Each structure stands twice: as C-alpha cells, then as structure tokens.
Coordinates of C-alpha atoms (C1' of nucleotides) in Angstrom, one line a residue:
Chain Z
M1 CA 38.5 52.3 -23.8
K2 CA 41.2 53.4 -21.4
R3 CA 44.1 51.1 -21.2
D4 CA 46.8 51.6 -18.5
N5 CA 48.9 49.0 -16.8
F6 CA 47.1 48.3 -13.5
T7 CA 49.0 49.1 -10.3
A8 CA 47.6 48.8 -6.8
D9 CA 47.5 52.6 -6.5
R10 CA 45.8 53.1 -9.9
V11 CA 43.2 50.4 -9.0
A12 CA 42.5 52.2 -5.8
S13 CA 42.0 55.5 -7.5
F14 CA 39.6 54.4 -10.2
K15 CA 36.1 55.9 -9.8
C16 CA 32.8 55.3 -11.4
K17 CA 31.9 57.9 -14.1
S18 CA 29.3 60.2 -12.7
G19 CA 25.8 59.4 -14.1
S20 CA 26.8 55.8 -14.9
K21 CA 25.9 52.9 -12.8
Q22 CA 29.3 51.2 -13.4
T23 CA 32.5 51.9 -15.3
F24 CA 35.1 49.5 -16.7
F25 CA 38.8 50.0 -16.7
W26 CA 41.2 47.7 -18.7
D27 CA 44.7 46.5 -17.9
G28 CA 47.2 47.3 -20.6
K29 CA 49.4 44.3 -19.7
I30 CA 47.0 41.3 -19.4
P31 CA 44.5 41.2 -22.3
G32 CA 41.0 40.7 -21.0
L33 CA 41.6 41.7 -17.4
G34 CA 39.4 44.5 -16.3
L35 CA 38.1 46.3 -13.2
R36 CA 34.5 47.1 -12.7
V37 CA 33.7 50.1 -10.5
T38 CA 30.1 50.6 -9.5
S39 CA 28.5 53.9 -8.4
N40 CA 28.8 52.7 -4.9
E41 CA 32.6 52.4 -5.3
A42 CA 32.5 48.5 -5.2
K43 CA 35.4 47.3 -7.3
S44 CA 36.0 43.9 -8.7
Y45 CA 38.3 42.3 -11.2
I46 CA 36.7 40.9 -14.2
F47 CA 37.8 38.9 -17.3
Q48 CA 36.3 39.5 -20.7
A49 CA 37.0 37.9 -24.0
E50 CA 35.3 36.7 -27.1
L51 CA 34.5 33.1 -27.7
Y52 CA 32.8 31.8 -30.8
G53 CA 31.6 35.3 -31.7
K54 CA 30.0 35.9 -28.3
T55 CA 31.3 38.0 -25.4
V56 CA 32.2 36.1 -22.3
R57 CA 32.5 38.1 -19.1
I58 CA 33.6 36.5 -15.9
T59 CA 33.9 38.1 -12.5
I60 CA 37.2 37.1 -10.9
G61 CA 36.5 38.7 -7.5
S62 CA 36.6 41.8 -5.4
I63 CA 39.8 43.8 -5.0
Q64 CA 39.7 43.1 -1.3
A65 CA 39.9 39.4 -1.9
W66 CA 42.1 39.4 -4.9
P67 CA 45.6 41.1 -4.9
L68 CA 46.4 42.5 -8.3
G69 CA 49.0 39.9 -9.1
K70 CA 46.7 37.0 -8.4
A71 CA 43.9 38.6 -10.5
Q72 CA 46.4 39.0 -13.4
T73 CA 47.4 35.3 -13.1
E74 CA 43.8 34.3 -13.1
A75 CA 43.0 36.4 -16.1
A76 CA 46.0 34.9 -18.0
R77 CA 44.7 31.4 -17.1
L78 CA 41.3 32.3 -18.5
K79 CA 42.8 33.8 -21.6
V80 CA 44.6 30.5 -22.3
L81 CA 41.3 28.6 -22.0
I82 CA 39.6 31.0 -24.4
D83 CA 42.4 30.7 -26.9
Q84 CA 41.9 26.9 -26.7
G85 CA 38.3 27.3 -27.4
I86 CA 37.2 26.3 -24.0
D87 CA 34.4 28.1 -22.2
P88 CA 35.7 28.8 -18.7
R89 CA 32.2 29.0 -17.3
Q90 CA 31.4 25.5 -18.5
Q91 CA 34.7 24.2 -17.0
A92 CA 33.8 25.9 -13.7
A93 CA 30.4 24.3 -13.7
E94 CA 32.0 20.9 -14.4
Q95 CA 34.5 21.4 -11.6
C96 CA 31.7 22.5 -9.3
A97 CA 29.7 19.4 -10.2
K98 CA 32.8 17.3 -9.5
A99 CA 33.3 18.9 -6.2
E100 CA 29.7 18.3 -5.3
A101 CA 30.0 14.7 -6.4
A102 CA 33.1 14.3 -4.3
E103 CA 31.3 15.7 -1.3
A104 CA 28.3 13.4 -2.0
L105 CA 30.7 10.5 -2.3
K106 CA 32.2 11.4 1.0
K107 CA 28.8 11.6 2.5
S108 CA 27.7 8.3 1.0
K109 CA 30.8 6.6 2.4
E110 CA 29.8 7.9 5.8
A111 CA 26.2 7.0 5.4
L112 CA 24.7 4.4 7.8
V113 CA 22.8 1.5 6.4
N114 CA 19.9 2.8 8.4
D115 CA 19.9 6.1 6.5
A116 CA 19.5 4.2 3.2
W117 CA 17.0 1.9 4.8
Q118 CA 14.8 4.7 5.9
A119 CA 15.0 6.2 2.5
Y120 CA 14.1 2.9 1.0
L121 CA 11.0 2.5 3.3
A122 CA 10.0 6.1 2.5
Y123 CA 10.3 5.4 -1.2
Q124 CA 8.2 2.3 -0.9
K125 CA 5.6 4.1 1.3
D126 CA 5.3 6.8 -1.3
K127 CA 4.7 4.2 -4.0
M128 CA 2.0 2.6 -1.8
N129 CA 0.1 5.9 -2.0
H130 CA -0.1 5.7 -5.8
A131 CA -3.2 3.7 -6.4
H132 CA -2.6 3.6 -10.1
I133 CA 0.5 1.4 -9.6
E134 CA -0.9 -2.0 -9.9
R135 CA -0.9 -4.3 -6.9
G136 CA 2.2 -6.6 -6.9
K137 CA 4.3 -3.7 -8.0
R138 CA 3.8 -1.7 -4.8
W139 CA 4.0 -2.9 -1.2
G140 CA 1.0 -3.8 0.9
E141 CA 0.5 -2.7 4.4
R142 CA 1.4 -6.1 5.7
H143 CA 4.7 -6.2 3.8
L144 CA 5.7 -2.8 5.1
K145 CA 4.8 -3.9 8.6
D146 CA 7.1 -6.9 8.2
H147 CA 9.9 -4.6 7.2
E148 CA 9.3 -2.4 10.2
N149 CA 9.1 -5.4 12.5
L150 CA 12.3 -7.0 11.2
S151 CA 14.2 -3.7 11.5
Q152 CA 12.9 -2.6 14.9
A153 CA 15.3 -2.0 17.7
G154 CA 13.2 -3.9 20.2
G155 CA 13.0 -3.2 23.8
D156 CA 9.6 -1.5 23.7
P157 CA 7.2 -2.8 26.3
K158 CA 4.8 -5.3 24.8
K159 CA 1.3 -4.0 24.3
R160 CA 0.0 -7.1 25.9
G161 CA 1.7 -9.0 28.6
G162 CA 5.0 -8.2 30.3
G163 CA 8.4 -8.0 28.9
V164 CA 9.7 -6.1 25.9
T165 CA 9.7 -6.7 22.2
T166 CA 12.7 -8.4 20.7
Q167 CA 15.2 -6.8 18.3
G168 CA 14.5 -7.4 14.6
V169 CA 17.0 -9.5 12.7
L170 CA 17.8 -6.5 10.4
Y171 CA 18.6 -4.1 13.2
P172 CA 22.3 -5.0 13.7
L173 CA 23.0 -4.4 10.1
L174 CA 21.3 -1.0 10.1
Q175 CA 23.8 0.3 12.6
L176 CA 26.7 -0.3 10.2
R177 CA 28.0 2.1 7.5
M178 CA 27.1 1.3 4.0
T179 CA 30.7 0.7 3.2
D180 CA 31.0 -1.8 6.1
I181 CA 28.7 -4.2 4.4
N182 CA 30.5 -7.1 2.9
A183 CA 29.9 -10.8 2.3
N184 CA 31.6 -11.7 5.5
V185 CA 29.6 -9.4 7.7
L186 CA 26.4 -10.7 6.1
K187 CA 27.5 -14.3 6.5
E188 CA 28.3 -13.9 10.1
W189 CA 25.0 -12.1 10.6
Q190 CA 23.1 -14.9 9.0
R191 CA 25.0 -17.6 10.9
K192 CA 24.2 -15.9 14.2
E193 CA 20.5 -15.2 13.5
A194 CA 19.9 -18.6 12.0
E195 CA 20.8 -20.2 15.3
T196 CA 17.8 -18.9 17.0
R197 CA 15.3 -17.9 14.3
A198 CA 16.1 -19.5 11.0
N199 CA 13.0 -18.4 9.1
N200 CA 13.3 -14.9 10.4
A201 CA 16.9 -14.8 9.3
R202 CA 16.0 -16.0 5.8
Q203 CA 13.2 -13.4 5.5
G204 CA 15.5 -10.8 6.8
F205 CA 18.1 -11.7 4.2
E206 CA 15.5 -11.6 1.4
M207 CA 14.4 -8.1 2.5
F208 CA 18.0 -7.0 2.8
R209 CA 18.9 -8.3 -0.6
A210 CA 15.9 -6.5 -2.2
F211 CA 17.0 -3.3 -0.3
W212 CA 20.6 -3.7 -1.4
R213 CA 19.5 -4.1 -5.1
W214 CA 17.5 -0.9 -4.7
C215 CA 20.5 0.9 -3.3
V216 CA 22.6 -0.2 -6.2
S217 CA 20.2 1.6 -8.5
R218 CA 20.4 4.8 -6.5
T219 CA 23.2 7.3 -7.5
E220 CA 23.8 8.3 -3.9
Y221 CA 24.6 4.7 -2.8
G222 CA 25.4 2.9 -6.0
V223 CA 28.9 4.3 -6.2
V224 CA 30.1 3.3 -2.8
I225 CA 28.6 -0.2 -2.3
D226 CA 29.4 -3.5 -3.7
P227 CA 26.4 -4.8 -5.6
L228 CA 27.6 -8.4 -5.5
V229 CA 27.8 -8.8 -1.7
V230 CA 24.3 -10.1 -1.5
E231 CA 24.8 -12.5 -4.5
S232 CA 27.7 -14.4 -3.1
K233 CA 27.3 -18.1 -3.2
D234 CA 29.1 -18.5 0.2
L235 CA 26.6 -16.2 1.8
R236 CA 23.6 -17.9 0.1
D237 CA 24.8 -21.1 1.6
E238 CA 24.6 -19.6 5.0
V239 CA 21.0 -18.5 4.5
P240 CA 18.6 -21.1 6.0
S241 CA 16.3 -22.7 3.4
R242 CA 12.7 -23.1 3.9
K243 CA 11.9 -26.3 5.6
S244 CA 8.6 -27.9 6.1
K245 CA 7.8 -29.0 9.6
Q246 CA 8.6 -32.6 10.3
F247 CA 7.5 -35.0 12.9
D248 CA 4.4 -32.9 13.7
V249 CA 2.1 -35.8 12.7
L250 CA 0.3 -38.7 14.3
Q251 CA 1.5 -42.1 13.3
R252 CA -0.7 -45.0 12.5
S253 CA 0.1 -46.6 15.9
H254 CA -1.0 -43.4 17.7
L255 CA -4.5 -43.5 16.4
S256 CA -6.2 -45.5 19.0
A257 CA -4.7 -43.6 21.9
W258 CA -5.5 -40.3 20.2
F259 CA -9.1 -41.1 19.5
A260 CA -9.6 -42.5 23.1
A261 CA -8.3 -39.3 24.7
V262 CA -10.0 -36.9 22.2
R263 CA -13.3 -38.6 22.5
A264 CA -13.2 -38.0 26.2
L265 CA -13.2 -34.2 25.7
N266 CA -16.2 -32.1 25.6
P267 CA -18.4 -33.0 22.5
V268 CA -17.7 -29.8 20.6
I269 CA -14.0 -29.8 20.9
S270 CA -13.9 -33.6 20.5
A271 CA -15.9 -33.4 17.2
Y272 CA -13.8 -30.5 16.0
L273 CA -10.5 -32.3 16.5
Q274 CA -11.8 -35.5 14.9
A275 CA -13.1 -33.5 12.0
L276 CA -9.7 -32.0 11.5
L277 CA -8.1 -35.4 11.4
L278 CA -10.8 -36.9 9.2
T279 CA -11.0 -34.2 6.6
G280 CA -7.5 -32.6 6.7
A281 CA -9.1 -29.2 6.8
R282 CA -7.2 -26.2 8.0
R283 CA -8.1 -25.2 11.6
E284 CA -10.0 -22.0 10.7
E285 CA -11.7 -23.6 7.8
M286 CA -13.2 -26.1 10.1
A287 CA -13.8 -23.7 13.0
S288 CA -15.8 -21.4 10.8
L289 CA -18.1 -24.1 9.6
T290 CA -21.8 -23.2 9.8
W291 CA -24.8 -25.4 9.8
Q292 CA -25.6 -24.1 6.4
D293 CA -22.4 -25.5 5.1
I294 CA -23.4 -29.1 6.0
D295 CA -25.7 -31.1 3.8
F296 CA -26.7 -34.1 5.8
Q297 CA -29.0 -35.3 3.0
W298 CA -26.4 -35.4 0.3
N299 CA -23.5 -35.9 2.7
S300 CA -21.3 -33.0 1.8
I301 CA -19.5 -30.1 3.5
W302 CA -18.9 -26.7 2.0
V303 CA -15.5 -25.5 3.2
K304 CA -14.5 -21.9 2.9
D305 CA -11.2 -22.4 1.2
K306 CA -8.0 -20.4 1.9
V307 CA -6.9 -21.0 -1.7
H308 CA -10.0 -21.1 -3.8
E309 CA -12.2 -18.2 -3.3
E310 CA -15.4 -20.0 -4.1
G311 CA -14.6 -22.7 -1.4
R312 CA -14.6 -26.4 -1.9
K313 CA -17.1 -29.2 -1.4
I314 CA -15.9 -32.3 0.4
P315 CA -17.7 -35.5 1.4
L316 CA -19.3 -35.8 4.7
T317 CA -18.3 -39.3 5.8
P318 CA -20.6 -41.4 7.9
Y319 CA -18.8 -41.3 11.2
L320 CA -18.1 -37.6 11.0
A321 CA -21.8 -37.0 10.1
S322 CA -22.8 -38.8 13.2
L323 CA -20.5 -36.7 15.3
L324 CA -21.7 -33.4 13.8
A325 CA -25.4 -34.4 14.0
A326 CA -25.0 -34.9 17.7
L327 CA -23.7 -31.4 18.3
P328 CA -25.9 -28.8 20.0
R329 CA -27.3 -26.2 17.7
R330 CA -26.8 -23.1 19.7
N331 CA -26.2 -20.7 16.8
Q332 CA -25.0 -20.7 13.2
W333 CA -21.7 -22.3 14.1
V334 CA -21.2 -26.0 14.0
F335 CA -18.5 -25.8 16.6
S336 CA -20.2 -23.4 18.9
S337 CA -19.2 -22.0 22.2
V338 CA -21.3 -20.6 25.0
S339 CA -18.7 -18.2 26.3
A340 CA -16.8 -17.1 23.2
A341 CA -17.5 -13.6 22.0
N342 CA -18.1 -14.7 18.4
G343 CA -20.0 -17.8 19.5
R344 CA -17.6 -20.4 18.3
I345 CA -14.7 -22.2 19.7
A346 CA -11.5 -20.2 19.8
E347 CA -8.8 -22.2 21.4
P348 CA -9.1 -25.9 21.0
R349 CA -5.4 -26.5 21.3
I350 CA -5.4 -26.4 25.1
P351 CA -7.8 -29.3 25.5
H352 CA -6.1 -31.0 22.6
N353 CA -2.7 -30.7 24.3
R354 CA -4.2 -32.0 27.5
A355 CA -5.6 -35.0 25.6
L356 CA -2.2 -35.7 24.0
S357 CA -0.5 -35.6 27.3
V358 CA -3.1 -37.9 28.9
A359 CA -2.7 -40.3 26.0
G360 CA 1.1 -40.1 26.3
L361 CA 1.4 -38.9 22.8
P362 CA 4.1 -36.6 21.4
P363 CA 3.0 -33.0 20.8
V364 CA 1.0 -32.6 17.7
T365 CA -0.4 -29.2 16.5
L366 CA -3.8 -28.7 14.9
H367 CA -2.0 -28.2 11.6
G368 CA -0.3 -31.5 12.4
L369 CA -3.7 -33.2 12.3
R370 CA -4.0 -31.9 8.7
R371 CA -0.5 -33.3 7.9
T372 CA -1.7 -36.6 9.5
F373 CA -4.6 -36.7 7.1
A374 CA -2.3 -36.4 4.2
S375 CA 0.3 -38.9 5.4
L376 CA -2.1 -41.6 6.6
A377 CA -4.0 -41.4 3.3
E378 CA -1.2 -43.4 1.8
W379 CA -2.2 -46.4 3.8
V380 CA -5.4 -46.7 1.8
E381 CA -3.6 -45.7 -1.4
M382 CA -5.8 -42.7 -1.9
P383 CA -4.6 -40.9 -5.1
R384 CA -2.7 -37.7 -4.4
G385 CA -5.1 -35.7 -6.5
I386 CA -8.0 -36.8 -4.4
V387 CA -6.1 -36.0 -1.2
A388 CA -5.3 -32.6 -2.6
Q389 CA -8.8 -31.8 -3.6
I390 CA -10.2 -32.8 -0.2
M391 CA -7.6 -30.9 1.6
G392 CA -7.9 -27.9 -0.6
H393 CA -4.3 -27.8 -1.7
A394 CA -3.6 -25.6 -4.7
P395 CA -2.8 -27.7 -7.7
S396 CA 0.9 -27.4 -8.1
A397 CA 2.0 -30.0 -10.6
T398 CA 1.7 -28.9 -14.2
A399 CA -0.7 -31.8 -14.9
E400 CA -2.9 -30.5 -12.1
R401 CA -2.6 -26.9 -13.3
H402 CA -5.9 -27.1 -15.1
Y403 CA -7.3 -29.0 -12.2
I404 CA -9.2 -32.1 -12.8
N405 CA -12.2 -31.3 -10.8
R406 CA -13.3 -34.7 -9.6
P407 CA -16.9 -35.4 -8.8
L408 CA -17.9 -35.5 -5.2
E409 CA -19.0 -39.1 -5.6
L410 CA -15.5 -40.1 -6.5
L411 CA -14.1 -38.2 -3.5
A412 CA -16.7 -39.8 -1.3
V413 CA -15.7 -43.3 -2.3
W414 CA -12.1 -42.8 -1.3
H415 CA -12.9 -40.6 1.7
G416 CA -15.3 -43.2 3.1
K417 CA -12.8 -46.0 2.7
Y418 CA -10.2 -43.8 4.4
E419 CA -12.5 -43.0 7.4
A420 CA -13.4 -46.7 7.8
W421 CA -9.7 -47.6 7.9
I422 CA -8.9 -45.0 10.5
L423 CA -11.8 -46.1 12.7
Q424 CA -10.6 -49.6 12.4
E425 CA -7.1 -48.6 13.4
A426 CA -8.5 -46.6 16.3
G427 CA -10.5 -49.5 17.4
I428 CA -13.8 -47.7 17.2
N429 CA -16.7 -49.8 16.5
F430 CA -19.0 -47.7 14.4
A431 CA -22.0 -49.1 12.7
P432 CA -23.1 -46.6 10.1
T433 CA -26.8 -45.8 10.2
Q434 CA -28.9 -46.1 7.1
A435 CA -28.2 -42.5 6.3
G436 CA -24.5 -43.1 6.7
L437 CA -24.6 -46.0 4.3
H438 CA -25.9 -43.7 1.7
A439 CA -22.9 -41.5 2.0
V440 CA -22.1 -42.3 -1.6
K441 CA -25.0 -41.3 -3.7
Chain I
dG1 C1' -9.9 -23.4 33.2
dT2 C1' -11.4 -21.2 29.1
dA3 C1' -11.5 -17.2 26.1
dT4 C1' -9.1 -13.7 24.1
dA5 C1' -5.4 -11.0 22.0
dG6 C1' -1.0 -9.7 21.3
dT7 C1' 3.8 -10.8 19.1
dA8 C1' 6.7 -14.1 16.8
dT9 C1' 7.5 -17.2 13.3
dA10 C1' 6.5 -20.3 9.2
dT11 C1' 4.8 -21.5 4.7
dG12 C1' 3.8 -21.0 0.2
dG13 C1' 0.8 -18.8 -3.7
dG14 C1' 1.3 -16.2 -7.7
dG15 C1' 3.3 -12.7 -10.9
dT16 C1' 7.3 -11.7 -13.4
dG17 C1' 11.3 -12.0 -16.0
dA18 C1' 15.8 -14.2 -17.2
dC19 C1' 17.5 -17.9 -19.4
dA20 C1' 18.1 -22.3 -21.7
Chain V
dT1 C1' 8.1 -23.2 -24.2
dG2 C1' 9.4 -24.7 -19.8
dT3 C1' 12.1 -24.0 -15.7
dC4 C1' 13.7 -21.5 -12.1
dA5 C1' 14.7 -17.8 -9.0
dC6 C1' 13.1 -13.8 -7.2
dC7 C1' 10.0 -10.7 -5.1
dC8 C1' 5.8 -9.3 -2.9
dC9 C1' 2.7 -10.6 0.0
dA10 C1' -1.3 -13.2 2.3
dT11 C1' -2.3 -16.1 5.6
dA12 C1' -1.3 -19.6 8.3
dT13 C1' 0.5 -21.5 12.9
dA14 C1' 3.2 -21.0 17.3
dC15 C1' 3.9 -19.0 21.5
dT16 C1' 2.7 -16.4 25.4
dA17 C1' 0.3 -13.6 28.3
dT18 C1' -3.9 -11.4 30.3
dA19 C1' -8.9 -11.2 31.1
dC20 C1' -12.7 -13.3 32.8

DNA sequence: GTATAGTATATGGGGTGACA
DNA sequence: TGTCACCCCATATACTATAC
C-alpha cells in the first residue's frame, strides 16, 4: 500500500491502475483517509478502519465537493469515533433518523386538523372493509355518514328544495392547525354551537374527542398535541348534556278538547291519533299495523317493536277496538290511505296540528302522544313495569333486566282501566259492546 | 290539501373496559 | 360484582320543501 502525504496536486495526479476497476491511495498523515480512483477517473475520499475485527469503509465524498483539508478533518473525526468503539455508520443513521423526526415534527406542527381528520376517516373506512373485524369495533355506514355530515363545509345546494346545506359543527375546528387546539378554543367552539344546536354540538364534541384520542396514539400527531385538551373538566361543563324533551305532552285538562278535535278528523287519521294516545306506541309501530296484527276475538294487538325483535303483544282495549273495527279495509294496513304509494298513512301530523290549533291546544308531536300515555298512566296508578311493557320500553332497571313478562290478561286489566279513565276525562260516553266487555279473558 | 322525500336533530340501546 | 363513562351506532322525531 502506497502511503504519501496527500496534497491537492498529488490527489489530482492519482490514476486508476490499468486493468483494475478502482485503485486506492492512502494518506500518510491521517490514518484511515484514502482516495478511491475508478477506471472512469472518478475520485472520492474514503475513510477505512477496523472496528470489532471488521473493516468499516465509509465514503466521505468526491474531491470536487470536499477540499483536502475538510476531508482530512472528517477522517480524523471518524477515527476518533472508531477509537471510542462507535460505529460511525450507526451514528449517521441515528442522526438521519433524528433529522427526519425533526422534519416530521415540523410538518406535524404545521398540520391542519383537517389533514388528521381525513386520515382518521380513511383509517376508519379501511377498517370498515375488513369484515372479520366484529361489528361494534368497526364503524357502520351510518356512523361514517354522521362524521361526514358534521364535518361538511356546507353551502352545497340541497338535493331537494331550495337553499344550501348548513355547515357541520366540526367544520370550524378542521380549519385550525393541530397545535392551535386547546381547551379554550374547544370551549368557545362548544359555547357558540350550543346556542343554536345543542345536541349537534354534543355529538360533534364526542366525535372530536374520539378523533383526538386516536390522534394521540399516532406517532405523527401524538408528539405535537395535548392529549388532555378534550378531557378538561371546564370544557366538559360547556358541552350540552342530553336532555329529554319537556312539555311535549298533553295534560289531563287537555283531553276533552283534544279528543273533540281529533274525532272530527277523517276516520283513519282520527283512529290513528287516538290509538297512539291510548297505547303509547311509537308512530311507525302504529302506522305499520296490519289487520293480521289485530286479534278482535282475543283483544290483542301485535306491535312490531323497535326494541324487541320479536315484537310485543298489547291489549286491545274496548274503545280502541271499536275505532279500529269501524275502519275501511282497503288493504293490509289498518291505517290505510287511498293516495299514498305504500297504501298507508304517511303524514298524520298535519291534520293533527290542525286539530290542535282548532282546539286551542299547545303544539304536541306524535311522540308527545306517547309521552302523554306514560305521564297520564300515573293518574290510574298503573305500575311502571306495566306501562313499560305496553309501550315497549327496554327494561332498564336492574330488577327489570330479566324482564318480568307479565301475562296479557294482567296488562289488559290495567290498560282497560286506563282507557276508561281517559274516556271519562275526555267526556266521551262509550258503552262497550258485549265483545268489548270481554276484553279481559 | 295531502303525500312524499330530503336534511337536520334528538334519544338512547348495548358492548366494553376502568375502577371502586 | 356493580357502577359508570365512553364509544359506536340505530333509529327515532323535527323541520322543510316539492310533487301531485
């Protein structure tokens, strides 16, 4: 091995040995510093040393980029590392990784919430495509749609009707940078949204919190965001809580006016509305009633239940039976309609609202009639379990968990008593027929 | 005036896991 | 073992407009 002290001139004069693809020349001054000359006359400084019994050769760089003095300094630095038992390649890799991390951090700090949000949705969408992930651990179509709705920019023309769609509650947040999100921003956001759409605001918050927690677990965002912002008690206080609707219910004193006005409507709508009030059924449960579901002989109604897949059987009380029996049998539907596409009533609220206004009653929704059933039941001291079973409430109390399935006869006793009380309050003189008297068999 | 259909909003069931 | 909060999500109602 030829060892001469490198000089700029010497380095320029080194040539590759003919017949070789490359030739190495070594500096006599700095141990390990070498020059590689290829058959194409490409020259670059290298460093070579031995570490743990193995040769380490590192290219410093081309002679065009590295003046001799710099190359010597670099070689000396590398030699120090080798003497310390440090592998310069590994150190370089670590530094490279650090630099990359710094770059990623910078990028993460710049990242908009929307960037992360879209990544979040993409992640969840991907999970939705994996059928083997059990339901409940992956999103349903509906849930995804909710996320898209709540984050939409709005302003698109509505597909039906004039005007444009409104901006989703999450949209303003998505325009901020990830690092801009703090408890105050979220608090202000909730305060503002809760003014006009409280439940939306709450749902938006729940979605955002789930999203934020996901971000915390992602390396690209976890380092730049504060995981606790969505947990702050202050903020949680600002988030509207779920409230049940109040006041949307008929009072005892309203009954006579309500019945008078509703009984003046067309027979189908009239029977339908009274059936809602007298059974506490949900509007669609009642609207989808078919003649098959009614047993006039044994005075029962089979209701397709929202909660219980198999449906529920409720008593057919005498007055209600007389109303239903008088309805025209145009098709399978009990509450049929001549003009509706599916053959049954579709929008009973309009006549109902008209009746309410004629009767001078406050607005009550169809669901309000269901609430009315529950609240007025207290006047006849109907046990809560009976009320729940007739209405098809899911058993919530621990005692009800293994549902006491009460016999229809027992339900009928209470239900009949209740109907009689309502009719009396409404001032309706109803003399049950012989069949009606056998409601309880 | 009624039927229909869209968006917007509300409610709560049910599984899960942390925690006392 | 029970409670509770959380999350996912289904499914309801509310509102509003057009179609007929």
